[in-house]
Structure formats: C-alpha cells, structure tokens
Steps between C-alpha positions, in 0.01 A plus 500: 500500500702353214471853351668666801795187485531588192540879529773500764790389356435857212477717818781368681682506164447898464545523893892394431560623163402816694705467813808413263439828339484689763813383620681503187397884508574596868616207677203505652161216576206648639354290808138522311663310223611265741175486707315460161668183416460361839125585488500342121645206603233435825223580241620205279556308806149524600391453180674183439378384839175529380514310199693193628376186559782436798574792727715281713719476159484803395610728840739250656689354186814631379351492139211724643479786752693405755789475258492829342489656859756298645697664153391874615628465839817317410561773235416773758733372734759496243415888426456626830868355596622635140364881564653443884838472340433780294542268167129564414258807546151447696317482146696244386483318818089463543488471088614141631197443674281505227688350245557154756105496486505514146776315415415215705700280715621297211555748262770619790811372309436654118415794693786497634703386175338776298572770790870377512485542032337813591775596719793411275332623225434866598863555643645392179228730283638794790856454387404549159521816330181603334499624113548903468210441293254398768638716753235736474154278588417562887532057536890515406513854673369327822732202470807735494371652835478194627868378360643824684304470821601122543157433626317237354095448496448151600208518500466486108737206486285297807188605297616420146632127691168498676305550178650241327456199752145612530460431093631147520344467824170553323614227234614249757169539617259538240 
C-alpha cells in the first residue's frame, strides 16, 4: 500500500503537467485527463484509508479526506460559476476539481496566492516583446498566438499554482 501512496503524487504530477500542455497548445483539457486525476486521487484515498490507524481522522478531518474534498467542490463551484460567466472555459473549470483534492483544504490560500503570482505574472510576460532572436522556436511562436488572440490558458497558470502548493504541501507534511 505505501508503494501505491507513494506512486500517486508522480502520476497526478504528469496528469497536470499534461493537461497544462495541452492547453497551452490548444486551449484545450481533455475530460480523461480530468477523470484520471479524479480516479488517482480515490486510489490514494483508499489507499491511505487502508493504512491508517484512525479512519474517523482520516475521512472526516479537514487535514484528511474530507478536507481535500470539501477543497474540490469549493473550487468546482468557483469554476463552474467562472465558465457560466464566460471568464473561464469548461477545461479550466473541472481542472479545479482535481486540483482542490490535491491541494487540500489548507493548502486553499497559497493556491490561491500562487494562482493570483501566476496571474500577474503571465500578463506582464504577454506585454513583453519577445527577442527577434527567439522568435523562431514553436514555445515563443505559440506565445505570440496567444498575445494576438487575447486568450489566455489558465489552465497552465492554475496547474503551475497547483503544483507548487502540492510541493510544500508534501513538506508541511512529511
């Protein structure tokens, strides 16, 4: 079981990494991506229900389980009333859900401080000019796309924000 605890956090790691790529490339998060996590996330779930010495702790706490879904939902929520006012797509808007289960109820507020860093961060690189130089790698070609279609993939700034709190989540923690 440890093994398998162990484990998840390197799949759901690729899982994102892989739905911000593919919508840094087409604006675009497959729902298996999405579904993946979810299903990553249960496994772990299960697996740390197994190896606990108090379930009781460990599904209803806000350190534990219950937490971390209480954080999906509340992030869903947020997502589904984001894409509704056509702020966010419907990728972006169920990435939440996974990322509240991994991010954790209490890692809610860096999440949130890194998406906002993330936010800032990428609309100032977008009003920069990139070098003549580089203009000719497909990255830099992509990022001028996206500077003239004024659409931005949040979903690699909630992933990159999501990625991080999960690291010193895993610190806190260990």
């Amino acid at each position: 079981m440890t093994v398998i605890i162990n484990i998840i956090p390197l799949g759901a790691v690729m899982l994102f990494l892989y739905a911000a790529w593919s919508d840094f490339q087409c604006w675009r998060i497959p729902n298996g991506v999405v579904l993946a996590l979810v299903a990553i996330y249960v496994l772990g779930a299960i697996a740390r229900l197994a190896t606990t010495p108090d379930i009781g702790a460990t599904l209803l706490s806000l350190d534990g389980i219950g937490g971390e879904v209480a954080a999906g939902l509340l992030l869903f929520t947020l997502g589904v009333a984001l894409w509704a006012f056509r702020v966010f797509g419907a990728g972006d808007a169920k990435l939440f859900l996974p990322i509240g289960l991994f991010v954790g109820w209490h890692g809610m507020l860096a999440f949130a401080l890194f998406l906002l860093l993330g936010g800032v961060l990428t609309m100032l690189a977008l009003k920069l000019r990139m070098p003549l130089a580089l203009a000719h790698y497909a990255v830099i070609m992509r990022i001028e796309e996206i500077r003239a279609s004024r659409k931005i993939p949040y979903g690699v700034i909630m992933v990159f924000a999501a990625l991080i709190t999960m690291v010193l989540r895993s610190r806190h923690v260990s």
